[in-house]
Amino acid sequence: MVRSIIVFLFSITLLISCKSTYSEIGDKEANFIPYYLKVYEADSLYYACNYTKYKTELEDLFHKYEPINIMSYFEYEKYVKTLIIIDNDKKYKKELENLISNFGYKKDDLLKDSIFSIAFNNNSFDLNHIKQLEKKYETRLDSDFIKELKIIEFNDQEVRNRQNITFEESVPLMKEVDKTNDSIIKNYILRNGFPSQKVIGKFSLDILFNHFSYNGSYDFYKETLPKFIINGTCNPRIYSSLIDRWSLINKGEPLYYITWIDKLKSIVNDTKKIDQINFERKKIGLPSIEQEKNMLERLNKVPTN
């Protein structure tokens, strides 16, 4: 009896211990900075076709963190592809379902992919089941806020692309639109926290926050966004876009060189400067300059096996 109780208590302790080492997106105690950095580091393995090593690195990461599938890196997508490449006889049904229900991938798009189509052909998916998975993803999103974001995005671009109007005439109009958009997003954050990919899907906020740096609540975002980077809800690029634009306007030079990476040409031989930029990038979970350049060069390229 005593032995049974000890075994039971040990099992409970082990479960609690394992749970405490796993971070979900949005957890108050989470720190996703190491997650971001590991994704950038492992990305080169995938494009070097070192699939076994990439698989190991990502599995270790996913044992500790809920996958984000970071924009431009799409680590969970590439992880599933890696599984298929290594052993294309297996079905990987659960992984395919996760892509649809958790990350919003569509069956037709997956079937068009030469690698995903292999796994799909190994499975027999019922059409109604696929629709249920897609609905599960859509239900989780904040559809009302996404509609609002689309209006915000339209207004943001419309006022900046009007014909037959001078830049001087457009400035007060842009300022008015940016202030309105800023108020909506700021209030959303105050009520609900940062709108992560789990909430708004693949909608990108980078450009909006770039504009908020000079026509919005810059000080609020500068202070607030870092904690959302840490808990995994805010992509570091959104924050760096805000800071870089403000720094460029007020100091004549960006801090992270995210939006203005072409400006690096002027300091390419300044090793000390590059090291300082990389140091600042690493602190908020951004890739190094070299990793960033590699990602931009590889973007939209698919490795072959």
PDB file of C-alpha atoms in Angstrom:
ATOM      1  CA  MET A   1       0.000   0.000   0.000  1.00  0.00           C
ATOM      2  CA  VAL A   2       2.747   2.418   1.034  1.00  0.00           C
ATOM      3  CA  ARG A   3       4.739   1.496  -2.060  1.00  0.00           C
ATOM      4  CA  SER A   4       1.702   2.204  -4.262  1.00  0.00           C
ATOM      5  CA  ILE A   5       1.260   5.632  -2.672  1.00  0.00           C
ATOM      6  CA  ILE A   6       4.943   6.444  -3.195  1.00  0.00           C
ATOM      7  CA  VAL A   7       4.777   5.411  -6.848  1.00  0.00           C
ATOM      8  CA  PHE A   8       1.619   7.482  -7.302  1.00  0.00           C
ATOM      9  CA  LEU A   9       3.155  10.572  -5.698  1.00  0.00           C
ATOM     10  CA  PHE A  10       6.315  10.134  -7.749  1.00  0.00           C
ATOM     11  CA  SER A  11       4.234   9.946 -10.931  1.00  0.00           C
ATOM     12  CA  ILE A  12       2.341  13.106 -10.029  1.00  0.00           C
ATOM     13  CA  THR A  13       5.596  14.915  -9.235  1.00  0.00           C
ATOM     14  CA  LEU A  14       7.074  13.791 -12.540  1.00  0.00           C
ATOM     15  CA  LEU A  15       4.038  15.011 -14.464  1.00  0.00           C
ATOM     16  CA  ILE A  16       4.131  18.388 -12.722  1.00  0.00           C
ATOM     17  CA  SER A  17       7.869  18.648 -13.362  1.00  0.00           C
ATOM     18  CA  CYS A  18       7.466  17.845 -17.069  1.00  0.00           C
ATOM     19  CA  LYS A  19       4.589  20.298 -17.348  1.00  0.00           C
ATOM     20  CA  SER A  20       6.638  23.070 -15.776  1.00  0.00           C
ATOM     21  CA  THR A  21       9.383  22.718 -18.372  1.00  0.00           C
ATOM     22  CA  TYR A  22       6.973  23.137 -21.295  1.00  0.00           C
ATOM     23  CA  SER A  23       6.001  26.661 -22.355  1.00  0.00           C
ATOM     24  CA  GLU A  24       2.778  27.440 -24.193  1.00  0.00           C
ATOM     25  CA  ILE A  25       2.369  30.609 -26.231  1.00  0.00           C
ATOM     26  CA  GLY A  26       1.092  33.328 -23.918  1.00  0.00           C
ATOM     27  CA  ASP A  27       2.234  31.701 -20.663  1.00  0.00           C
ATOM     28  CA  LYS A  28       3.071  34.319 -18.045  1.00  0.00           C
ATOM     29  CA  GLU A  29       6.209  32.441 -17.018  1.00  0.00           C
ATOM     30  CA  ALA A  30       7.321  31.610 -20.572  1.00  0.00           C
ATOM     31  CA  ASN A  31      10.513  32.867 -22.207  1.00  0.00           C
ATOM     32  CA  PHE A  32      10.461  32.306 -25.953  1.00  0.00           C
ATOM     33  CA  ILE A  33      13.692  34.214 -26.684  1.00  0.00           C
ATOM     34  CA  PRO A  34      15.716  30.935 -26.748  1.00  0.00           C
ATOM     35  CA  TYR A  35      13.030  29.442 -29.008  1.00  0.00           C
ATOM     36  CA  TYR A  36      13.411  32.180 -31.623  1.00  0.00           C
ATOM     37  CA  LEU A  37      17.200  31.960 -31.574  1.00  0.00           C
ATOM     38  CA  LYS A  38      17.203  28.164 -31.928  1.00  0.00           C
ATOM     39  CA  VAL A  39      14.830  28.353 -34.923  1.00  0.00           C
ATOM     40  CA  TYR A  40      17.195  30.747 -36.734  1.00  0.00           C
ATOM     41  CA  GLU A  41      20.187  28.605 -35.892  1.00  0.00           C
ATOM     42  CA  ALA A  42      18.546  25.371 -37.055  1.00  0.00           C
ATOM     43  CA  ASP A  43      17.199  26.900 -40.257  1.00  0.00           C
ATOM     44  CA  SER A  44      20.560  26.612 -42.017  1.00  0.00           C
ATOM     45  CA  LEU A  45      20.535  22.842 -41.355  1.00  0.00           C
ATOM     46  CA  TYR A  46      17.317  22.470 -43.308  1.00  0.00           C
ATOM     47  CA  TYR A  47      18.646  24.321 -46.337  1.00  0.00           C
ATOM     48  CA  ALA A  48      21.900  22.389 -46.151  1.00  0.00           C
ATOM     49  CA  CYS A  49      19.723  19.248 -46.444  1.00  0.00           C
ATOM     50  CA  ASN A  50      20.946  18.052 -43.046  1.00  0.00           C
ATOM     51  CA  TYR A  51      17.452  16.790 -42.307  1.00  0.00           C
ATOM     52  CA  THR A  52      18.325  14.361 -39.523  1.00  0.00           C
ATOM     53  CA  LYS A  53      20.058  17.056 -37.493  1.00  0.00           C
ATOM     54  CA  TYR A  54      17.269  19.553 -38.207  1.00  0.00           C
ATOM     55  CA  LYS A  55      14.670  17.007 -37.065  1.00  0.00           C
ATOM     56  CA  THR A  56      16.547  16.391 -33.810  1.00  0.00           C
ATOM     57  CA  GLU A  57      16.979  20.105 -33.112  1.00  0.00           C
ATOM     58  CA  LEU A  58      13.301  20.887 -33.710  1.00  0.00           C
ATOM     59  CA  GLU A  59      12.037  17.887 -31.731  1.00  0.00           C
ATOM     60  CA  ASP A  60      14.124  18.993 -28.765  1.00  0.00           C
ATOM     61  CA  LEU A  61      12.685  22.485 -29.136  1.00  0.00           C
ATOM     62  CA  PHE A  62       9.080  21.302 -29.415  1.00  0.00           C
ATOM     63  CA  HIS A  63       9.503  19.228 -26.247  1.00  0.00           C
ATOM     64  CA  LYS A  64      10.095  22.517 -24.438  1.00  0.00           C
ATOM     65  CA  TYR A  65       7.943  24.987 -26.362  1.00  0.00           C
ATOM     66  CA  GLU A  66       4.654  25.133 -28.197  1.00  0.00           C
ATOM     67  CA  PRO A  67       5.527  25.612 -31.894  1.00  0.00           C
ATOM     68  CA  ILE A  68       4.967  29.123 -33.269  1.00  0.00           C
ATOM     69  CA  ASN A  69       5.708  28.569 -36.977  1.00  0.00           C
ATOM     70  CA  ILE A  70       7.389  31.967 -37.246  1.00  0.00           C
ATOM     71  CA  MET A  71       6.625  34.013 -40.359  1.00  0.00           C
ATOM     72  CA  SER A  72       9.340  33.592 -43.026  1.00  0.00           C
ATOM     73  CA  TYR A  73      10.893  30.631 -41.155  1.00  0.00           C
ATOM     74  CA  PHE A  74       7.846  28.348 -40.790  1.00  0.00           C
ATOM     75  CA  GLU A  75       9.729  25.907 -38.588  1.00  0.00           C
ATOM     76  CA  TYR A  76       6.832  23.550 -37.912  1.00  0.00           C
ATOM     77  CA  GLU A  77       6.042  23.281 -41.620  1.00  0.00           C
ATOM     78  CA  LYS A  78       9.683  22.475 -42.378  1.00  0.00           C
ATOM     79  CA  TYR A  79       9.821  20.031 -39.489  1.00  0.00           C
ATOM     80  CA  VAL A  80       6.916  18.034 -40.959  1.00  0.00           C
ATOM     81  CA  LYS A  81       8.560  18.142 -44.382  1.00  0.00           C
ATOM     82  CA  THR A  82      11.739  16.828 -42.802  1.00  0.00           C
ATOM     83  CA  LEU A  83       9.865  13.852 -41.325  1.00  0.00           C
ATOM     84  CA  ILE A  84       8.480  13.006 -44.754  1.00  0.00           C
ATOM     85  CA  ILE A  85      11.835  13.391 -46.486  1.00  0.00           C
ATOM     86  CA  ILE A  86      13.593  11.128 -43.976  1.00  0.00           C
ATOM     87  CA  ASP A  87      10.946   8.396 -44.130  1.00  0.00           C
ATOM     88  CA  ASN A  88       8.274   8.929 -46.785  1.00  0.00           C
ATOM     89  CA  ASP A  89       6.622   5.564 -46.144  1.00  0.00           C
ATOM     90  CA  LYS A  90       5.084   6.737 -42.872  1.00  0.00           C
ATOM     91  CA  LYS A  91       1.745   8.503 -42.787  1.00  0.00           C
ATOM     92  CA  TYR A  92       2.375  11.450 -40.413  1.00  0.00           C
ATOM     93  CA  LYS A  93      -1.379  11.956 -40.212  1.00  0.00           C
ATOM     94  CA  LYS A  94      -1.241  13.758 -36.866  1.00  0.00           C
ATOM     95  CA  GLU A  95       1.346  16.229 -38.163  1.00  0.00           C
ATOM     96  CA  LEU A  96      -0.696  16.975 -41.287  1.00  0.00           C
ATOM     97  CA  GLU A  97      -3.774  17.517 -39.129  1.00  0.00           C
ATOM     98  CA  ASN A  98      -1.809  19.936 -36.933  1.00  0.00           C
ATOM     99  CA  LEU A  99      -0.798  21.966 -39.985  1.00  0.00           C
ATOM    100  CA  ILE A 100      -4.462  22.376 -40.896  1.00  0.00           C
ATOM    101  CA  SER A 101      -6.099  22.769 -37.481  1.00  0.00           C
ATOM    102  CA  ASN A 102      -3.352  24.722 -35.666  1.00  0.00           C
ATOM    103  CA  PHE A 103      -1.654  26.716 -38.426  1.00  0.00           C
ATOM    104  CA  GLY A 104      -4.338  27.254 -41.049  1.00  0.00           C
ATOM    105  CA  TYR A 105      -2.866  25.280 -43.939  1.00  0.00           C
ATOM    106  CA  LYS A 106      -5.328  24.272 -46.656  1.00  0.00           C
ATOM    107  CA  LYS A 107      -5.548  20.752 -48.049  1.00  0.00           C
ATOM    108  CA  ASP A 108      -5.387  21.928 -51.674  1.00  0.00           C
ATOM    109  CA  ASP A 109      -2.199  23.904 -51.005  1.00  0.00           C
ATOM    110  CA  LEU A 110      -0.589  20.960 -49.211  1.00  0.00           C
ATOM    111  CA  LEU A 111      -1.456  18.648 -52.108  1.00  0.00           C
ATOM    112  CA  LYS A 112       0.267  21.035 -54.534  1.00  0.00           C
ATOM    113  CA  ASP A 113       3.494  20.712 -52.543  1.00  0.00           C
ATOM    114  CA  SER A 114       5.719  17.915 -53.841  1.00  0.00           C
ATOM    115  CA  ILE A 115       6.711  16.815 -50.323  1.00  0.00           C
ATOM    116  CA  PHE A 116       3.395  17.143 -48.478  1.00  0.00           C
ATOM    117  CA  SER A 117       1.567  15.385 -51.290  1.00  0.00           C
ATOM    118  CA  ILE A 118       3.593  12.232 -50.537  1.00  0.00           C
ATOM    119  CA  ALA A 119       2.213  12.053 -46.984  1.00  0.00           C
ATOM    120  CA  PHE A 120      -1.282  12.940 -48.122  1.00  0.00           C
ATOM    121  CA  ASN A 121      -1.235  10.087 -50.607  1.00  0.00           C
ATOM    122  CA  ASN A 122      -0.262   7.737 -47.759  1.00  0.00           C
ATOM    123  CA  ASN A 123      -3.393   8.726 -45.838  1.00  0.00           C
ATOM    124  CA  SER A 124      -7.080   8.507 -46.500  1.00  0.00           C
ATOM    125  CA  PHE A 125      -8.615  11.761 -45.299  1.00  0.00           C
ATOM    126  CA  ASP A 126     -12.378  12.094 -45.280  1.00  0.00           C
ATOM    127  CA  LEU A 127     -13.486  15.407 -46.814  1.00  0.00           C
ATOM    128  CA  ASN A 128     -15.751  16.139 -43.845  1.00  0.00           C
ATOM    129  CA  HIS A 129     -12.848  15.514 -41.480  1.00  0.00           C
ATOM    130  CA  ILE A 130     -10.702  18.026 -43.366  1.00  0.00           C
ATOM    131  CA  LYS A 131     -13.508  20.595 -43.180  1.00  0.00           C
ATOM    132  CA  GLN A 132     -13.767  20.010 -39.424  1.00  0.00           C
ATOM    133  CA  LEU A 133     -10.035  20.629 -39.045  1.00  0.00           C
ATOM    134  CA  GLU A 134     -10.256  23.834 -41.070  1.00  0.00           C
ATOM    135  CA  LYS A 135     -13.259  24.973 -39.049  1.00  0.00           C
ATOM    136  CA  LYS A 136     -11.384  24.249 -35.822  1.00  0.00           C
ATOM    137  CA  TYR A 137      -8.644  26.640 -36.948  1.00  0.00           C
ATOM    138  CA  GLU A 138     -11.067  29.340 -38.085  1.00  0.00           C
ATOM    139  CA  THR A 139     -13.107  29.097 -34.876  1.00  0.00           C
ATOM    140  CA  ARG A 140     -10.034  29.785 -32.775  1.00  0.00           C
ATOM    141  CA  LEU A 141      -9.303  33.041 -34.612  1.00  0.00           C
ATOM    142  CA  ASP A 142     -10.764  36.387 -33.578  1.00  0.00           C
ATOM    143  CA  SER A 143     -12.747  36.848 -36.793  1.00  0.00           C
ATOM    144  CA  ASP A 144     -14.249  40.199 -35.741  1.00  0.00           C
ATOM    145  CA  PHE A 145     -10.832  41.676 -35.012  1.00  0.00           C
ATOM    146  CA  ILE A 146      -9.415  40.290 -38.275  1.00  0.00           C
ATOM    147  CA  LYS A 147     -12.198  42.087 -40.171  1.00  0.00           C
ATOM    148  CA  GLU A 148     -11.278  45.240 -38.281  1.00  0.00           C
ATOM    149  CA  LEU A 149      -7.592  44.754 -39.128  1.00  0.00           C
ATOM    150  CA  LYS A 150      -8.408  44.452 -42.827  1.00  0.00           C
ATOM    151  CA  ILE A 151     -10.208  47.802 -42.669  1.00  0.00           C
ATOM    152  CA  ILE A 152      -7.262  49.264 -40.747  1.00  0.00           C
ATOM    153  CA  GLU A 153      -4.831  47.969 -43.356  1.00  0.00           C
ATOM    154  CA  PHE A 154      -6.955  49.303 -46.221  1.00  0.00           C
ATOM    155  CA  ASN A 155      -7.170  52.773 -44.657  1.00  0.00           C
ATOM    156  CA  ASP A 156      -3.445  52.727 -43.897  1.00  0.00           C
ATOM    157  CA  GLN A 157      -2.528  52.049 -47.524  1.00  0.00           C
ATOM    158  CA  GLU A 158      -5.306  54.034 -49.206  1.00  0.00           C
ATOM    159  CA  VAL A 159      -4.291  57.310 -47.609  1.00  0.00           C
ATOM    160  CA  ARG A 160      -0.659  56.708 -48.584  1.00  0.00           C
ATOM    161  CA  ASN A 161      -1.389  55.858 -52.200  1.00  0.00           C
ATOM    162  CA  ARG A 162      -3.849  58.556 -53.191  1.00  0.00           C
ATOM    163  CA  GLN A 163      -3.351  60.073 -56.620  1.00  0.00           C
ATOM    164  CA  ASN A 164      -3.364  63.792 -57.437  1.00  0.00           C
ATOM    165  CA  ILE A 165      -2.313  64.806 -53.946  1.00  0.00           C
ATOM    166  CA  THR A 166       1.022  66.166 -52.754  1.00  0.00           C
ATOM    167  CA  PHE A 167       2.996  64.604 -49.923  1.00  0.00           C
ATOM    168  CA  GLU A 168       2.510  67.757 -47.862  1.00  0.00           C
ATOM    169  CA  GLU A 169      -1.251  67.491 -48.302  1.00  0.00           C
ATOM    170  CA  SER A 170      -1.252  63.790 -47.378  1.00  0.00           C
ATOM    171  CA  VAL A 171       0.715  64.179 -44.119  1.00  0.00           C
ATOM    172  CA  PRO A 172      -2.178  65.372 -41.924  1.00  0.00           C
ATOM    173  CA  LEU A 173      -4.447  62.746 -43.501  1.00  0.00           C
ATOM    174  CA  MET A 174      -1.961  59.964 -42.766  1.00  0.00           C
ATOM    175  CA  LYS A 175      -1.555  61.231 -39.226  1.00  0.00           C
ATOM    176  CA  GLU A 176      -5.305  61.138 -38.670  1.00  0.00           C
ATOM    177  CA  VAL A 177      -5.626  57.575 -40.032  1.00  0.00           C
ATOM    178  CA  ASP A 178      -2.607  56.353 -38.050  1.00  0.00           C
ATOM    179  CA  LYS A 179      -3.958  57.837 -34.824  1.00  0.00           C
ATOM    180  CA  THR A 180      -7.290  56.063 -35.341  1.00  0.00           C
ATOM    181  CA  ASN A 181      -5.634  52.739 -36.194  1.00  0.00           C
ATOM    182  CA  ASP A 182      -3.240  53.102 -33.291  1.00  0.00           C
ATOM    183  CA  SER A 183      -6.088  53.644 -30.836  1.00  0.00           C
ATOM    184  CA  ILE A 184      -7.904  50.492 -31.994  1.00  0.00           C
ATOM    185  CA  ILE A 185      -4.860  48.235 -31.707  1.00  0.00           C
ATOM    186  CA  LYS A 186      -3.629  49.758 -28.451  1.00  0.00           C
ATOM    187  CA  ASN A 187      -7.025  49.249 -26.813  1.00  0.00           C
ATOM    188  CA  TYR A 188      -7.148  45.672 -28.097  1.00  0.00           C
ATOM    189  CA  ILE A 189      -3.772  44.969 -26.471  1.00  0.00           C
ATOM    190  CA  LEU A 190      -4.886  46.536 -23.197  1.00  0.00           C
ATOM    191  CA  ARG A 191      -8.011  44.359 -23.157  1.00  0.00           C
ATOM    192  CA  ASN A 192      -6.732  41.075 -24.586  1.00  0.00           C
ATOM    193  CA  GLY A 193      -2.958  41.087 -24.769  1.00  0.00           C
ATOM    194  CA  PHE A 194      -1.006  41.063 -28.020  1.00  0.00           C
ATOM    195  CA  PRO A 195      -2.846  39.558 -31.033  1.00  0.00           C
ATOM    196  CA  SER A 196      -0.611  36.585 -31.850  1.00  0.00           C
ATOM    197  CA  GLN A 197      -0.754  34.356 -34.937  1.00  0.00           C
ATOM    198  CA  LYS A 198      -3.100  32.118 -32.922  1.00  0.00           C
ATOM    199  CA  VAL A 199      -5.549  35.045 -32.847  1.00  0.00           C
ATOM    200  CA  ILE A 200      -5.103  36.794 -36.220  1.00  0.00           C
ATOM    201  CA  GLY A 201      -3.596  34.001 -38.317  1.00  0.00           C
ATOM    202  CA  LYS A 202      -1.174  35.115 -41.025  1.00  0.00           C
ATOM    203  CA  PHE A 203      -2.121  38.794 -40.871  1.00  0.00           C
ATOM    204  CA  SER A 204       1.050  40.888 -40.671  1.00  0.00           C
ATOM    205  CA  LEU A 205       1.286  43.881 -38.311  1.00  0.00           C
ATOM    206  CA  ASP A 206       4.838  44.991 -39.168  1.00  0.00           C
ATOM    207  CA  ILE A 207       3.927  47.917 -41.429  1.00  0.00           C
ATOM    208  CA  LEU A 208       1.296  49.256 -39.042  1.00  0.00           C
ATOM    209  CA  PHE A 209       3.724  49.354 -36.121  1.00  0.00           C
ATOM    210  CA  ASN A 210       6.292  50.970 -38.389  1.00  0.00           C
ATOM    211  CA  HIS A 211       3.809  53.814 -38.852  1.00  0.00           C
ATOM    212  CA  PHE A 212       2.858  53.908 -35.169  1.00  0.00           C
ATOM    213  CA  SER A 213       6.471  54.791 -34.358  1.00  0.00           C
ATOM    214  CA  TYR A 214       5.847  58.378 -35.459  1.00  0.00           C
ATOM    215  CA  ASN A 215       2.039  58.661 -35.552  1.00  0.00           C
ATOM    216  CA  GLY A 216       1.046  56.523 -32.608  1.00  0.00           C
ATOM    217  CA  SER A 217       1.655  55.430 -29.020  1.00  0.00           C
ATOM    218  CA  TYR A 218       5.383  54.811 -29.431  1.00  0.00           C
ATOM    219  CA  ASP A 219       6.273  54.953 -25.724  1.00  0.00           C
ATOM    220  CA  PHE A 220       3.467  52.538 -24.838  1.00  0.00           C
ATOM    221  CA  TYR A 221       4.562  49.968 -27.426  1.00  0.00           C
ATOM    222  CA  LYS A 222       8.244  50.376 -26.604  1.00  0.00           C
ATOM    223  CA  GLU A 223       7.524  49.502 -22.984  1.00  0.00           C
ATOM    224  CA  THR A 224       4.805  46.879 -23.549  1.00  0.00           C
ATOM    225  CA  LEU A 225       5.819  44.781 -26.579  1.00  0.00           C
ATOM    226  CA  PRO A 226       9.002  43.201 -25.099  1.00  0.00           C
ATOM    227  CA  LYS A 227       6.956  41.186 -22.585  1.00  0.00           C
ATOM    228  CA  PHE A 228       4.810  39.873 -25.435  1.00  0.00           C
ATOM    229  CA  ILE A 229       7.943  38.894 -27.368  1.00  0.00           C
ATOM    230  CA  ILE A 230       9.042  36.915 -24.331  1.00  0.00           C
ATOM    231  CA  ASN A 231       5.712  35.082 -23.922  1.00  0.00           C
ATOM    232  CA  GLY A 232       5.687  34.151 -27.620  1.00  0.00           C
ATOM    233  CA  THR A 233       2.721  36.232 -28.803  1.00  0.00           C
ATOM    234  CA  CYS A 234       4.599  39.080 -30.533  1.00  0.00           C
ATOM    235  CA  ASN A 235       7.074  38.459 -33.346  1.00  0.00           C
ATOM    236  CA  PRO A 236      10.311  40.359 -32.542  1.00  0.00           C
ATOM    237  CA  ARG A 237      10.205  41.839 -36.060  1.00  0.00           C
ATOM    238  CA  ILE A 238       7.106  43.855 -35.150  1.00  0.00           C
ATOM    239  CA  TYR A 239       8.865  45.471 -32.205  1.00  0.00           C
ATOM    240  CA  SER A 240      12.106  46.044 -34.136  1.00  0.00           C
ATOM    241  CA  SER A 241      10.161  47.652 -36.987  1.00  0.00           C
ATOM    242  CA  LEU A 242       8.703  50.133 -34.510  1.00  0.00           C
ATOM    243  CA  ILE A 243      12.047  50.889 -32.860  1.00  0.00           C
ATOM    244  CA  ASP A 244      14.019  51.072 -36.104  1.00  0.00           C
ATOM    245  CA  ARG A 245      11.686  53.612 -37.709  1.00  0.00           C
ATOM    246  CA  TRP A 246      11.709  55.805 -34.587  1.00  0.00           C
ATOM    247  CA  SER A 247      15.503  55.556 -34.329  1.00  0.00           C
ATOM    248  CA  LEU A 248      15.947  56.420 -38.000  1.00  0.00           C
ATOM    249  CA  ILE A 249      13.746  59.502 -37.674  1.00  0.00           C
ATOM    250  CA  ASN A 250      15.160  60.730 -34.361  1.00  0.00           C
ATOM    251  CA  LYS A 251      18.755  59.508 -34.470  1.00  0.00           C
ATOM    252  CA  GLY A 252      19.404  59.097 -38.177  1.00  0.00           C
ATOM    253  CA  GLU A 253      20.237  55.418 -37.810  1.00  0.00           C
ATOM    254  CA  PRO A 254      18.194  52.259 -37.120  1.00  0.00           C
ATOM    255  CA  LEU A 255      19.037  50.083 -34.115  1.00  0.00           C
ATOM    256  CA  TYR A 256      18.302  46.588 -35.436  1.00  0.00           C
ATOM    257  CA  TYR A 257      18.567  47.166 -39.212  1.00  0.00           C
ATOM    258  CA  ILE A 258      15.498  45.041 -39.902  1.00  0.00           C
ATOM    259  CA  THR A 259      13.561  47.194 -42.357  1.00  0.00           C
ATOM    260  CA  TRP A 260      16.704  48.981 -43.513  1.00  0.00           C
ATOM    261  CA  ILE A 261      19.035  46.022 -43.882  1.00  0.00           C
ATOM    262  CA  ASP A 262      20.287  47.533 -47.170  1.00  0.00           C
ATOM    263  CA  LYS A 263      21.890  50.297 -45.086  1.00  0.00           C
ATOM    264  CA  LEU A 264      24.330  47.703 -43.766  1.00  0.00           C
ATOM    265  CA  LYS A 265      26.383  48.224 -46.916  1.00  0.00           C
ATOM    266  CA  SER A 266      27.792  51.380 -45.348  1.00  0.00           C
ATOM    267  CA  ILE A 267      29.078  49.535 -42.269  1.00  0.00           C
ATOM    268  CA  VAL A 268      29.791  46.099 -43.739  1.00  0.00           C
ATOM    269  CA  ASN A 269      33.492  46.326 -42.805  1.00  0.00           C
ATOM    270  CA  ASP A 270      32.860  47.712 -39.325  1.00  0.00           C
ATOM    271  CA  THR A 271      33.114  44.476 -37.312  1.00  0.00           C
ATOM    272  CA  LYS A 272      32.602  46.244 -33.998  1.00  0.00           C
ATOM    273  CA  LYS A 273      29.403  47.865 -35.250  1.00  0.00           C
ATOM    274  CA  ILE A 274      28.065  44.595 -36.680  1.00  0.00           C
ATOM    275  CA  ASP A 275      28.770  42.816 -33.396  1.00  0.00           C
ATOM    276  CA  GLN A 276      26.891  45.523 -31.488  1.00  0.00           C
ATOM    277  CA  ILE A 277      23.871  45.258 -33.803  1.00  0.00           C
ATOM    278  CA  ASN A 278      23.854  41.461 -33.427  1.00  0.00           C
ATOM    279  CA  PHE A 279      24.089  41.835 -29.657  1.00  0.00           C
ATOM    280  CA  GLU A 280      21.002  44.074 -29.635  1.00  0.00           C
ATOM    281  CA  ARG A 281      19.183  41.707 -31.987  1.00  0.00           C
ATOM    282  CA  LYS A 282      19.875  38.667 -29.845  1.00  0.00           C
ATOM    283  CA  LYS A 283      18.482  40.348 -26.728  1.00  0.00           C
ATOM    284  CA  ILE A 284      15.005  40.571 -28.271  1.00  0.00           C
ATOM    285  CA  GLY A 285      15.029  37.282 -30.167  1.00  0.00           C
ATOM    286  CA  LEU A 286      16.014  38.483 -33.643  1.00  0.00           C
ATOM    287  CA  PRO A 287      18.326  36.587 -36.017  1.00  0.00           C
ATOM    288  CA  SER A 288      21.861  37.828 -36.521  1.00  0.00           C
ATOM    289  CA  ILE A 289      22.527  40.000 -39.561  1.00  0.00           C
ATOM    290  CA  GLU A 290      24.075  37.022 -41.358  1.00  0.00           C
ATOM    291  CA  GLN A 291      21.092  34.798 -40.534  1.00  0.00           C
ATOM    292  CA  GLU A 292      18.753  37.544 -41.692  1.00  0.00           C
ATOM    293  CA  LYS A 293      20.552  37.925 -45.014  1.00  0.00           C
ATOM    294  CA  ASN A 294      20.543  34.165 -45.546  1.00  0.00           C
ATOM    295  CA  MET A 295      16.818  34.012 -44.836  1.00  0.00           C
ATOM    296  CA  LEU A 296      16.086  36.791 -47.340  1.00  0.00           C
ATOM    297  CA  GLU A 297      18.178  35.035 -49.987  1.00  0.00           C
ATOM    298  CA  ARG A 298      16.421  31.720 -49.375  1.00  0.00           C
ATOM    299  CA  LEU A 299      12.905  33.094 -49.107  1.00  0.00           C
ATOM    300  CA  ASN A 300      10.482  31.267 -51.344  1.00  0.00           C
ATOM    301  CA  LYS A 301      13.118  28.646 -52.258  1.00  0.00           C
ATOM    302  CA  VAL A 302      12.333  25.016 -51.519  1.00  0.00           C
ATOM    303  CA  PRO A 303      15.202  22.572 -50.821  1.00  0.00           C
ATOM    304  CA  THR A 304      15.464  19.420 -52.862  1.00  0.00           C
ATOM    305  CA  ASN A 305      16.238  15.972 -51.518  1.00  0.00           C
TER     306      ASN A 305
END
